[in-house]
Coordinates of C-alpha atoms in Angstrom, one line a residue:
X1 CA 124.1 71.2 74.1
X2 CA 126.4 73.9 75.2
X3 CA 128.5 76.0 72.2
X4 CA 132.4 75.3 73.0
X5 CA 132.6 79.2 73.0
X6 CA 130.4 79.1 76.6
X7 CA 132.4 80.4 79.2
X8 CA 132.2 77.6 81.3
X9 CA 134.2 75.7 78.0
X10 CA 136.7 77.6 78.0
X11 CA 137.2 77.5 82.4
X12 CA 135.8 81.0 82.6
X13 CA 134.0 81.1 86.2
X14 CA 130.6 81.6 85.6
X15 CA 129.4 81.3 88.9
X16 CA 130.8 82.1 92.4
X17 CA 128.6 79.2 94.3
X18 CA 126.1 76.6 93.0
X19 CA 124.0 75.2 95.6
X20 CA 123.0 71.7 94.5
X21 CA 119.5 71.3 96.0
X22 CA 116.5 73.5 96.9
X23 CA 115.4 72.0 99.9
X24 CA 115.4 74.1 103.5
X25 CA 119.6 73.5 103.6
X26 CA 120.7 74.7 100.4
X27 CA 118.4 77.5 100.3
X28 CA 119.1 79.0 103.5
X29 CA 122.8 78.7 102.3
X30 CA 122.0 80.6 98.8
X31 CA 120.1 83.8 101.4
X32 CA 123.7 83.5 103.4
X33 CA 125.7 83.8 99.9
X34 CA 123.5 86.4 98.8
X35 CA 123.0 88.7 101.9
X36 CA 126.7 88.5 101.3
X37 CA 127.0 89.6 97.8
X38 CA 128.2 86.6 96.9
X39 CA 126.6 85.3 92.8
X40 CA 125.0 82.1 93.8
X41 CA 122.9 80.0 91.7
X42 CA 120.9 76.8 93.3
X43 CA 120.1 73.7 90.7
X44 CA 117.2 71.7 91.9
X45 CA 115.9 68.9 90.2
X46 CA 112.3 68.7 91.5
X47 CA 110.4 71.3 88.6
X48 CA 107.8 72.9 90.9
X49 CA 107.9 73.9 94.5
X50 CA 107.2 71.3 97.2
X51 CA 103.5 71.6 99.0
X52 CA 104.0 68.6 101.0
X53 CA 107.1 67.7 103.3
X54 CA 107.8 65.2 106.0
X55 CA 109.3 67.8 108.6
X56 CA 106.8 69.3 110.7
X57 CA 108.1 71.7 112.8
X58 CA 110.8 73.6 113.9
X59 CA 113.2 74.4 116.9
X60 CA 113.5 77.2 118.7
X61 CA 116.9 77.4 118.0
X62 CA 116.1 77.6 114.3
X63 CA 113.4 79.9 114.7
X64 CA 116.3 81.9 116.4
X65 CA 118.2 81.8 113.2
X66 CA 115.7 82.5 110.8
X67 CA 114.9 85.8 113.4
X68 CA 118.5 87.1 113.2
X69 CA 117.9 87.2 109.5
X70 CA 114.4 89.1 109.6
X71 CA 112.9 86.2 108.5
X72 CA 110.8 84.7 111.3
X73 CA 109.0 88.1 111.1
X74 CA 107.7 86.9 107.6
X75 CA 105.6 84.2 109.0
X76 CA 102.3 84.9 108.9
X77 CA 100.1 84.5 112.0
X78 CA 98.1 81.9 112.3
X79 CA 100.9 79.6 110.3
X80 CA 102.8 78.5 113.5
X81 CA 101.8 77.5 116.9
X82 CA 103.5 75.7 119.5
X83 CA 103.8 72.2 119.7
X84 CA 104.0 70.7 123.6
X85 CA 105.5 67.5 123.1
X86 CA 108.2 65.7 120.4
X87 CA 108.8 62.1 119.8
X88 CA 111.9 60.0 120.8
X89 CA 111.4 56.7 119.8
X90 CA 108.3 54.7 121.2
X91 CA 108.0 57.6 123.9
X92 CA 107.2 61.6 124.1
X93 CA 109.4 64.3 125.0
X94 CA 107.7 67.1 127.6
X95 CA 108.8 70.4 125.8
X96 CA 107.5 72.2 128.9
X97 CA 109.9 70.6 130.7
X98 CA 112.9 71.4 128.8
X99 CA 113.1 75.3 128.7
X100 CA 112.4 77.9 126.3
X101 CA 115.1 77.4 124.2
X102 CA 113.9 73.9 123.6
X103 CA 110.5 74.7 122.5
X104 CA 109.0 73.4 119.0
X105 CA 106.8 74.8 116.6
X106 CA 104.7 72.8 114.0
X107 CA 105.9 74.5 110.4
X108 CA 105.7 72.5 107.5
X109 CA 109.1 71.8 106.0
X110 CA 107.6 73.2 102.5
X111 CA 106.5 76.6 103.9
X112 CA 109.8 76.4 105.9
X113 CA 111.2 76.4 101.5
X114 CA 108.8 79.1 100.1
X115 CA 109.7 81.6 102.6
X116 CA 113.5 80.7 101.9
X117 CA 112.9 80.8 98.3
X118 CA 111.5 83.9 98.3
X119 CA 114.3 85.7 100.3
X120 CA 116.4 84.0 98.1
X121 CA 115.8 85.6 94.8
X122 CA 115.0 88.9 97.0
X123 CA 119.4 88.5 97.3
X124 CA 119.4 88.2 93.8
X125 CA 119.9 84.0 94.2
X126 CA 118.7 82.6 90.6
X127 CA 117.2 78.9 91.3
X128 CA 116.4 76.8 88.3
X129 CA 114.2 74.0 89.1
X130 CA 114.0 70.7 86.7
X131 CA 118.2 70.9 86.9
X132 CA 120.1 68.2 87.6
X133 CA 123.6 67.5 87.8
X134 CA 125.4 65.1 85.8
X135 CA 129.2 65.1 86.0
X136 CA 131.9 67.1 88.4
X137 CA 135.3 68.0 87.9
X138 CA 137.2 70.1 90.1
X139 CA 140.7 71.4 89.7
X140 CA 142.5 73.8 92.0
X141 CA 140.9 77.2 90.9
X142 CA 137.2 76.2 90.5
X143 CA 134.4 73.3 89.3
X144 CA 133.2 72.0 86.2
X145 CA 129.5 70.6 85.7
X146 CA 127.6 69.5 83.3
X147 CA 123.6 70.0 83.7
X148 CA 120.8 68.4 82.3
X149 CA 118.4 71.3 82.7
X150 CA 114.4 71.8 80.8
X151 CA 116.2 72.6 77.5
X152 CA 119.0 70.6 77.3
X153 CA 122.6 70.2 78.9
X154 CA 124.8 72.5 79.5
X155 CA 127.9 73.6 81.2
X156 CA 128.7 75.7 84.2
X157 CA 132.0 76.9 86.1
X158 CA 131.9 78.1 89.7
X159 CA 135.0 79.1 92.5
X160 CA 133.0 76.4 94.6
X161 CA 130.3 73.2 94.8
X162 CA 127.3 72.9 97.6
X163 CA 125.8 69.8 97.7
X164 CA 122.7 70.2 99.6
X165 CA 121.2 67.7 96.9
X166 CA 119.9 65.2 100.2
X167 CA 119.9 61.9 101.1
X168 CA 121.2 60.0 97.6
X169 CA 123.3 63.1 96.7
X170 CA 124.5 62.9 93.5
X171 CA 127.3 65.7 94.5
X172 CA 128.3 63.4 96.8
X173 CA 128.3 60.6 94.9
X174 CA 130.5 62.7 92.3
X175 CA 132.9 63.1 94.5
X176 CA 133.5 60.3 95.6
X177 CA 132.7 60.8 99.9
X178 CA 131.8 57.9 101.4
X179 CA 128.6 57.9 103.3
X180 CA 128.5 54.6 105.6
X181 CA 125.9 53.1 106.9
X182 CA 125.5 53.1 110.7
X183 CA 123.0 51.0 113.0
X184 CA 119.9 49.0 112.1
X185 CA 118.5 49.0 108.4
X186 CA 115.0 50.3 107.8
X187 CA 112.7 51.3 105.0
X188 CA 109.9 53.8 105.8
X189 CA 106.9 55.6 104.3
X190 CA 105.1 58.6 104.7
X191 CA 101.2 59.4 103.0
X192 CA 99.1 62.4 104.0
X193 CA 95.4 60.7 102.9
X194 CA 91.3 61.5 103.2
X195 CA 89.8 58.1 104.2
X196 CA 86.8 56.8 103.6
X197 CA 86.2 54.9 106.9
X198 CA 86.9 56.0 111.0
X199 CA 89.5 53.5 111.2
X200 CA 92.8 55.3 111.1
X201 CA 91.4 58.6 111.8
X202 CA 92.5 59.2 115.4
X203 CA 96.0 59.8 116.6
X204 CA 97.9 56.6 117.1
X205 CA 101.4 55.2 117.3
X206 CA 103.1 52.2 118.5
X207 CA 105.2 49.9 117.7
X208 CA 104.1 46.1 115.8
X209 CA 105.6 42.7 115.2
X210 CA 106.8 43.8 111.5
X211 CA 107.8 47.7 112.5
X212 CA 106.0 50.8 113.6
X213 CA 103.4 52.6 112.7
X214 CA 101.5 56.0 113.3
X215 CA 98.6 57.9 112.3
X216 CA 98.9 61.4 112.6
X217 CA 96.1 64.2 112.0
X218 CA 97.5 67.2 110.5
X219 CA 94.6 69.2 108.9
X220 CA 90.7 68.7 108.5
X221 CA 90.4 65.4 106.7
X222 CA 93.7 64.9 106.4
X223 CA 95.3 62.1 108.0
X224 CA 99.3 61.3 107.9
X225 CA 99.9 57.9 107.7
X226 CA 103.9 56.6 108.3
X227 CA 105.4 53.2 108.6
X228 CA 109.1 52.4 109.6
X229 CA 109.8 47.9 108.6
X230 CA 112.9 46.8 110.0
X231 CA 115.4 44.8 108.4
X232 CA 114.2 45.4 104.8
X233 CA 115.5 47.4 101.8
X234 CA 113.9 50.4 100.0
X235 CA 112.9 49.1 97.2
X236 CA 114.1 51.9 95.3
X237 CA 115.1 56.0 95.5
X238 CA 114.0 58.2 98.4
X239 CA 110.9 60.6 97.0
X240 CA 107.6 60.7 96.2
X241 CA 106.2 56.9 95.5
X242 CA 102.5 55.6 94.1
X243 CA 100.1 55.0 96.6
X244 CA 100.0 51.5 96.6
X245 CA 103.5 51.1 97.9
X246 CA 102.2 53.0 101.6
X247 CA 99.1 51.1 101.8
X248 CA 101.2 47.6 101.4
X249 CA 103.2 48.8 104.2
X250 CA 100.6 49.7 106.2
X251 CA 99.2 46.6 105.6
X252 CA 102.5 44.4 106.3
X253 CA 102.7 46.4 109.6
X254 CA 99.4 46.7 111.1
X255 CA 97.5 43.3 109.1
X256 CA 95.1 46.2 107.8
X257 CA 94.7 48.3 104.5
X258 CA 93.5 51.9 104.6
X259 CA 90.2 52.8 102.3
X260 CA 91.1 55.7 101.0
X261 CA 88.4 58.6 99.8
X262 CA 90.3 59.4 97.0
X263 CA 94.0 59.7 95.7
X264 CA 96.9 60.4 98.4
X265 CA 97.7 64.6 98.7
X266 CA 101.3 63.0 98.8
X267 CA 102.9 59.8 99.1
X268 CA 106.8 59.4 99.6
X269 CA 109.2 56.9 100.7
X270 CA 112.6 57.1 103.1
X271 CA 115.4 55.3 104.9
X272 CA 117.4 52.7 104.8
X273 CA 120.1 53.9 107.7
X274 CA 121.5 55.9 109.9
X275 CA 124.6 57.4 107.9
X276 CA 126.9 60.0 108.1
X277 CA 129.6 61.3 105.4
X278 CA 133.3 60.3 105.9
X279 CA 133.8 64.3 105.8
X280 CA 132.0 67.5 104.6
X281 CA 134.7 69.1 102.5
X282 CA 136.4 67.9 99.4
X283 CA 138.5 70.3 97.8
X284 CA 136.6 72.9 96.7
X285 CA 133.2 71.1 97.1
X286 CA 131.0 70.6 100.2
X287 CA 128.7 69.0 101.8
X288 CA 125.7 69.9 104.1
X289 CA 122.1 68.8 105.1
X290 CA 121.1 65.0 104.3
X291 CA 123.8 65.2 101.6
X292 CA 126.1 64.7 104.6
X293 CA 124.1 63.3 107.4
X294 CA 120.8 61.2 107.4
X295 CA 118.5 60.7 110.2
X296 CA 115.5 58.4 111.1
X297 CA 112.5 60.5 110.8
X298 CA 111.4 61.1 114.7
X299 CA 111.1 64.4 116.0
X300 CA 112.8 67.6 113.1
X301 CA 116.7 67.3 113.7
X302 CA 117.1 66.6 109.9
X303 CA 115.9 69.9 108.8
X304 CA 116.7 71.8 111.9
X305 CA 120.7 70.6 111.9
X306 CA 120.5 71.3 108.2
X307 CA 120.1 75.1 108.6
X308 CA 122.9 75.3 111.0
X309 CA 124.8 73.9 108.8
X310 CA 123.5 76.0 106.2
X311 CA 124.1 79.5 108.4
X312 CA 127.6 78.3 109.4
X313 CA 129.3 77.6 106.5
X314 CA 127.3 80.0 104.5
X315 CA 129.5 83.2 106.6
X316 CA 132.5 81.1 105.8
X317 CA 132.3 80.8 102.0
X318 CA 131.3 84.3 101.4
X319 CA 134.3 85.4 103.7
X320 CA 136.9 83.2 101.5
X321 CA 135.7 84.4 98.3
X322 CA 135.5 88.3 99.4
X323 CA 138.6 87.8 100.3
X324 CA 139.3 88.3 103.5
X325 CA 138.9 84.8 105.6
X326 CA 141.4 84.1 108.0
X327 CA 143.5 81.0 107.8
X328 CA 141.5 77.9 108.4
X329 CA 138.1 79.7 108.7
X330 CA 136.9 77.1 105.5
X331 CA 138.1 73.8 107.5
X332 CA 136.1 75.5 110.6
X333 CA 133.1 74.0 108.7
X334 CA 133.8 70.7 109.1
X335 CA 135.7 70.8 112.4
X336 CA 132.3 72.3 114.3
X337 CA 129.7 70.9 112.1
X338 CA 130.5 67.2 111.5
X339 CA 130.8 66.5 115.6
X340 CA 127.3 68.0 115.5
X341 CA 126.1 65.3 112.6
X342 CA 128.0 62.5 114.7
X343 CA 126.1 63.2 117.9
X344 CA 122.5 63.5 115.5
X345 CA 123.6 60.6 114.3
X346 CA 124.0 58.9 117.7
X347 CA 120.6 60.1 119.0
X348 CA 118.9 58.5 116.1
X349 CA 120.6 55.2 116.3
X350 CA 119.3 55.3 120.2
X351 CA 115.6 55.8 119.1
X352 CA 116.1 52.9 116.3
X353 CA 117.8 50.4 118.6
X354 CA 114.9 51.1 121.6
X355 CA 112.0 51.1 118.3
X356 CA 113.7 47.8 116.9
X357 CA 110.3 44.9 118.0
X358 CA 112.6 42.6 120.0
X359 CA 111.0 41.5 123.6
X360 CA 114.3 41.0 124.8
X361 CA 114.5 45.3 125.0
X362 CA 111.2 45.3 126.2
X363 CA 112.7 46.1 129.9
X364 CA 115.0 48.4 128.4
X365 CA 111.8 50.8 127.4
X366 CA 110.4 50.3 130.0
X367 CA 113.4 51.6 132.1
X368 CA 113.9 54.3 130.0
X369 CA 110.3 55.4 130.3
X370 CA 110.9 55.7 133.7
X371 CA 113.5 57.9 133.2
X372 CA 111.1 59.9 130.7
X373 CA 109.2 61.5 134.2
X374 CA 112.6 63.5 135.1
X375 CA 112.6 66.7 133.2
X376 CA 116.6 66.6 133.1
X377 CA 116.4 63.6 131.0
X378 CA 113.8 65.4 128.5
X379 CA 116.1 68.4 128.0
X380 CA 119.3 66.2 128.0
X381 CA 117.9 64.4 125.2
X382 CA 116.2 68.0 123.6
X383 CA 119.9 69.3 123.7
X384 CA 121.6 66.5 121.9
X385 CA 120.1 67.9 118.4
X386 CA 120.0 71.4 119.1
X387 CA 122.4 72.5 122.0
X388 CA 126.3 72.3 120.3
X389 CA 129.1 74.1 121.8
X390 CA 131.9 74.7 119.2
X391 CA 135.2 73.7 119.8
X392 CA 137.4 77.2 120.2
X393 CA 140.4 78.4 120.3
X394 CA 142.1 77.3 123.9
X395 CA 142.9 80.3 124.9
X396 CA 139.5 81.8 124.9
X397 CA 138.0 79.7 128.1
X398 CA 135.0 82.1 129.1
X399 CA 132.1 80.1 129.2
X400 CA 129.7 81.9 126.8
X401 CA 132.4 81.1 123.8
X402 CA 131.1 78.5 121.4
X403 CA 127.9 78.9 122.7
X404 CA 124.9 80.5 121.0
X405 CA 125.1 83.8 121.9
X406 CA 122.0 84.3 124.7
X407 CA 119.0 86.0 123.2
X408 CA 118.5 89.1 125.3
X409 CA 117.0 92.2 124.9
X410 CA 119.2 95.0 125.1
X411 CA 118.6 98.6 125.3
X412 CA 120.4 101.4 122.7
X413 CA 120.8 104.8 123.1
X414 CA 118.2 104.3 119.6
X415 CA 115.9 102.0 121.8
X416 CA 115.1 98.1 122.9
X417 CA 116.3 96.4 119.8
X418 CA 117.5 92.0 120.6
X419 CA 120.9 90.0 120.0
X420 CA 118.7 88.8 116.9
X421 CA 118.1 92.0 115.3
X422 CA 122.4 92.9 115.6
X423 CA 122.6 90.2 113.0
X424 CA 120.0 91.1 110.7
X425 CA 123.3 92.2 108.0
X426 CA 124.8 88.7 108.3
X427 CA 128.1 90.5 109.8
X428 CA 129.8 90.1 112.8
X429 CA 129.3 91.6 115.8
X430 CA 130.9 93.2 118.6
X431 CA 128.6 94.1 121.7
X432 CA 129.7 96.6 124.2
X433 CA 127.5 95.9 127.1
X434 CA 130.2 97.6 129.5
X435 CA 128.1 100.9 129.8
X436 CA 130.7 103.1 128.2
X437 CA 133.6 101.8 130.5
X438 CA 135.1 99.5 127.9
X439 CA 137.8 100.4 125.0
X440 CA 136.5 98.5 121.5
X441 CA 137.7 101.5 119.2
X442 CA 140.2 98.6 118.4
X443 CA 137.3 97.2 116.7
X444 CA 137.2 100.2 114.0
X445 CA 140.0 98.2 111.7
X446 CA 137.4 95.7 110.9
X447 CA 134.3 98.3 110.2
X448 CA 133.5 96.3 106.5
X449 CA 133.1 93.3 108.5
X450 CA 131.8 93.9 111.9
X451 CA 129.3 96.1 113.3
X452 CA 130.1 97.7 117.0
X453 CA 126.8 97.9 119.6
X454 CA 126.5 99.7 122.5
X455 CA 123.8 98.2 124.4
X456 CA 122.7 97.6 128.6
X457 CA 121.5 93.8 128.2
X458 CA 117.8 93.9 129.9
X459 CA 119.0 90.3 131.6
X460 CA 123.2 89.9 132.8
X461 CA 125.0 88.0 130.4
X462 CA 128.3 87.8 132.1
X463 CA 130.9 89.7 129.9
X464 CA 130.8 93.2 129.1
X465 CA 132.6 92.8 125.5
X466 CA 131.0 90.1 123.5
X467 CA 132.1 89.0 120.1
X468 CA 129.2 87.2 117.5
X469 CA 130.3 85.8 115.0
X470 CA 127.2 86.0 111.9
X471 CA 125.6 82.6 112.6
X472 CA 125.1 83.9 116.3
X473 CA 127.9 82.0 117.7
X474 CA 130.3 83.9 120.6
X475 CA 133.5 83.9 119.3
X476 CA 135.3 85.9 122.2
X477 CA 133.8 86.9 125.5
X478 CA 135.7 89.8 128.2
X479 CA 133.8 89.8 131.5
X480 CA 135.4 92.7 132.4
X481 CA 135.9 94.9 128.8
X482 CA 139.6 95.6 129.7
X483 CA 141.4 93.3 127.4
X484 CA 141.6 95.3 124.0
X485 CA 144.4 92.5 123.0
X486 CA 142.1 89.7 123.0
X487 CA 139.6 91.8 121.9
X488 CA 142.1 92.4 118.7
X489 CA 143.1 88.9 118.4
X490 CA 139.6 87.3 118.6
X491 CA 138.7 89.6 115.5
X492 CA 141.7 88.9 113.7
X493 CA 140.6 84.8 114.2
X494 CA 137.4 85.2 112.7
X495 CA 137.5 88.1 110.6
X496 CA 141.3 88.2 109.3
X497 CA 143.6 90.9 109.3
X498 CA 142.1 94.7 110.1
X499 CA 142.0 97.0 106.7
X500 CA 144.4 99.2 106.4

């Protein structure tokens, strides 16, 4: 029990962020908070480290992300290969077809945390695992929660509230944000198993008369088992279930039961909906990651749109409490990422509707199998999870703006260094790819927040001034490096007024 002299009793700040939740989302937030000097704590309720996960792999994108952090370096070889193909419902999407900037890579969702965590505390993040929320209480300078933690409750204050605490957030729940459900109802579950018989040990996935099922091989003698039942109700929580519960499943889907060697590595349970939260700020407390969107589990947009939420909001907060965000830069967070969350949300509800065992959509997938063989289709449909442009300011209409900045090499008076490595700080960034001929001196006001390179881009990227905003964003582009007034007013809009 907390003494009424703690800090936190008395509505002393204790803490400048707690991140709710130690998954990928909220701990890629806490290395944002902390490469910006920001004291963050993260509570997560699970006591030890996950070393199972139902996300597989990672995008290209992401692996972009985690590179512009030095992180993707960290990665051991031999951890990560490429994976050709993703699903999309009942059918496969051609990576190969889609670009390099579409490509996937098969990461386990729990090595994708340890190499997080560990970056994390690097920063000087503290995480306390077994932690769980219990109450919230937010008033106009700061929020109150209570803890139950591995000795007790207690009671902590903090400027502001993450909840990156997943799918049954209890941070959302707290606050009261609605999170409705969208499209058909399903209950799912996941088991990476040793069997004791053939059957069940080769790749397979297809749809049934009672749901869909797959069988997956992901290591030597491991086999991932998964089931998705329409029209039926988890029987309880999200998270790790007993066995029986995936070999019932498996059984009301397929008419067989699995023989398994010995106990399950892992077992867990998932679903029931496609739902999205009415919005990802309230007050002082947000929300990112399955706390604000959840997605039916085909193909990695839950944990890769988690990150991006993560690295976008993460610049954002530590801006507002350093004190220097411009107006609006905290709303920015909901205006750019919950569009993205809608349009996730709209992919999944495809793939569920075309997965749904009805025969009177059977010519529907058959049609859109068809249009499978076209590799514009397979990198539309790539794109819809992983290619966002942001909405920006109207006056700022050069293409590259809102885009991901393009990941080129570029060549310093130093050496070849990448767009990637500019970002390594977490800071903005202003590139001079003019060859001398353009005036950012203007961009000397905001020296403690943006870093000026002079580079030649090995590949053109159309502008010759280029503004990136730290989660790789352009927030400003000049084709021709001549306009030092939008060149001043772009950084003013993302990084507030110049010191003086």
């Amino acid at each position: 029990m907390s003494d009424p002299g703690d800090p936190a009793r008395r509505g002393v700040m204790t803490e400048q962020v707690v991140v709710v939740g130690g998954g990928p989302t909220g701990l890629m937030l806490a290395c944002e908070l902390g490469l910006a000097g920001v004291r963050t704590m993260v509570l997560e309720r699970r006591r030890q480290p996950a070393e199972r996960s139902q996300g597989m792999g990672i995008h290209a994108r992401t692996l972009a992300t985690l590179a512009s952090r030095g992180l993707a370096e960290r990665i051991p070889d031999g951890q990560m290969f490429p994976w050709p193909r993703t699903p999309f419902a009942l059918f496969w999407l051609d990576l190969s077809a889609a670009g390099e900037d579409n490509s996937m890579f098969v990461f386990p969702q729990w090595r994708t945390e340890q190499l997080l965590a560990e970056r994390a505390v690097e920063l000087g993040v503290e995480i306390r695992r077994g932690h769980e929320v219990q109450s919230l209480r937010q008033d106009e300078n700061g929020v109150d929660l209570r803890v139950s933690g591995t000795d007790g409750a207690y009671d902590l204050r903090a400027r502001y509230v993450v909840g990156c605490d997943g799918e049954d957030s209890r941070v959302r729940e707290l606050t009261g944000v609605g999170f409705p459900a969208q499209g058909i109802p399903y209950y799912g579950t996941i088991a990476d198993v040793e069997l004791d018989s053939e059957e069940f040990t080769q790749f397979d996935s297809g749809l049934h008369p009672a749901g869909m099922f797959a069988a997956i091989p992901i290591e030597a003698g491991t086999v991932r088992l998964m089931t998705v039942e329409f029209d039926r109700e988890r029987p309880g929580p999200v998270g790790e279930v007993d066995p029986g519960e995936v070999l019932a499943s498996v059984e009301r889907v397929t008419g067989k039961r699995p023989r398994l060697a010995h106990s399950p590595h892992w077992a867990v349970r998932f679903g029931n909906h496609t739902r999205l939260a009415d919005r990802y700020r309230e007050g002082r407390v947000f929300l990112a990651g399955d706390a604000a969107h959840v997605l039916f589990v085909s193909g990695t947009p839950g944990l890769n749109t988690g990150i991006q939420d993560a690295v976008n909001l993460g610049w954002k907060l530590a801006a507002h409490i350093n004190g220097w965000a411009p107006p609006g830069l905290l709303d920015s967070y909901e205006s750019e990422r919950r569009p993205v969350g809608e349009r996730v949300c709209l992919h999944a509800r495809a793939q569920l509707a075309l997965v749904y065992p009805m025969d009177r959509i059977q010519a529907l997938r058959e049609f859109f199998g068809e249009l499978l063989k076209l590799g514009v289709v397979n990198r539309h449909l790539l794109e819809m999870t992983t290619a966002f442009r942001y909405p920006m300011p109207a006056q700022d209409s050069h293409p590259l703006v809102g885009e991901v900045c393009p990941q080129v090499e570029l060549v310093t008076a130093a050496g070849s260094t990448s767009v990637a490595a500019t970002l390594a700080g977490g800071r903005g960034v202003v590139l001079d790819l003019s060859g001398g001929t353009a005036d950012v001196g203007v961009a000397a006001g905001w020296a403690s927040r943006v870093d000026v390179v002079s580079a030649k881009p090995v590949e053109p990227v159309g502008a010759a001034v280029v503004v990136v905003r730290p989660d790789g964003y352009v927030g400003y582009a000049d084709p021709g490096g001549e306009d030092t007034d939008g060149l001043r007013a772009a950084l003013c809009h993302w990084f507030g007024a110049p010191a003086d």
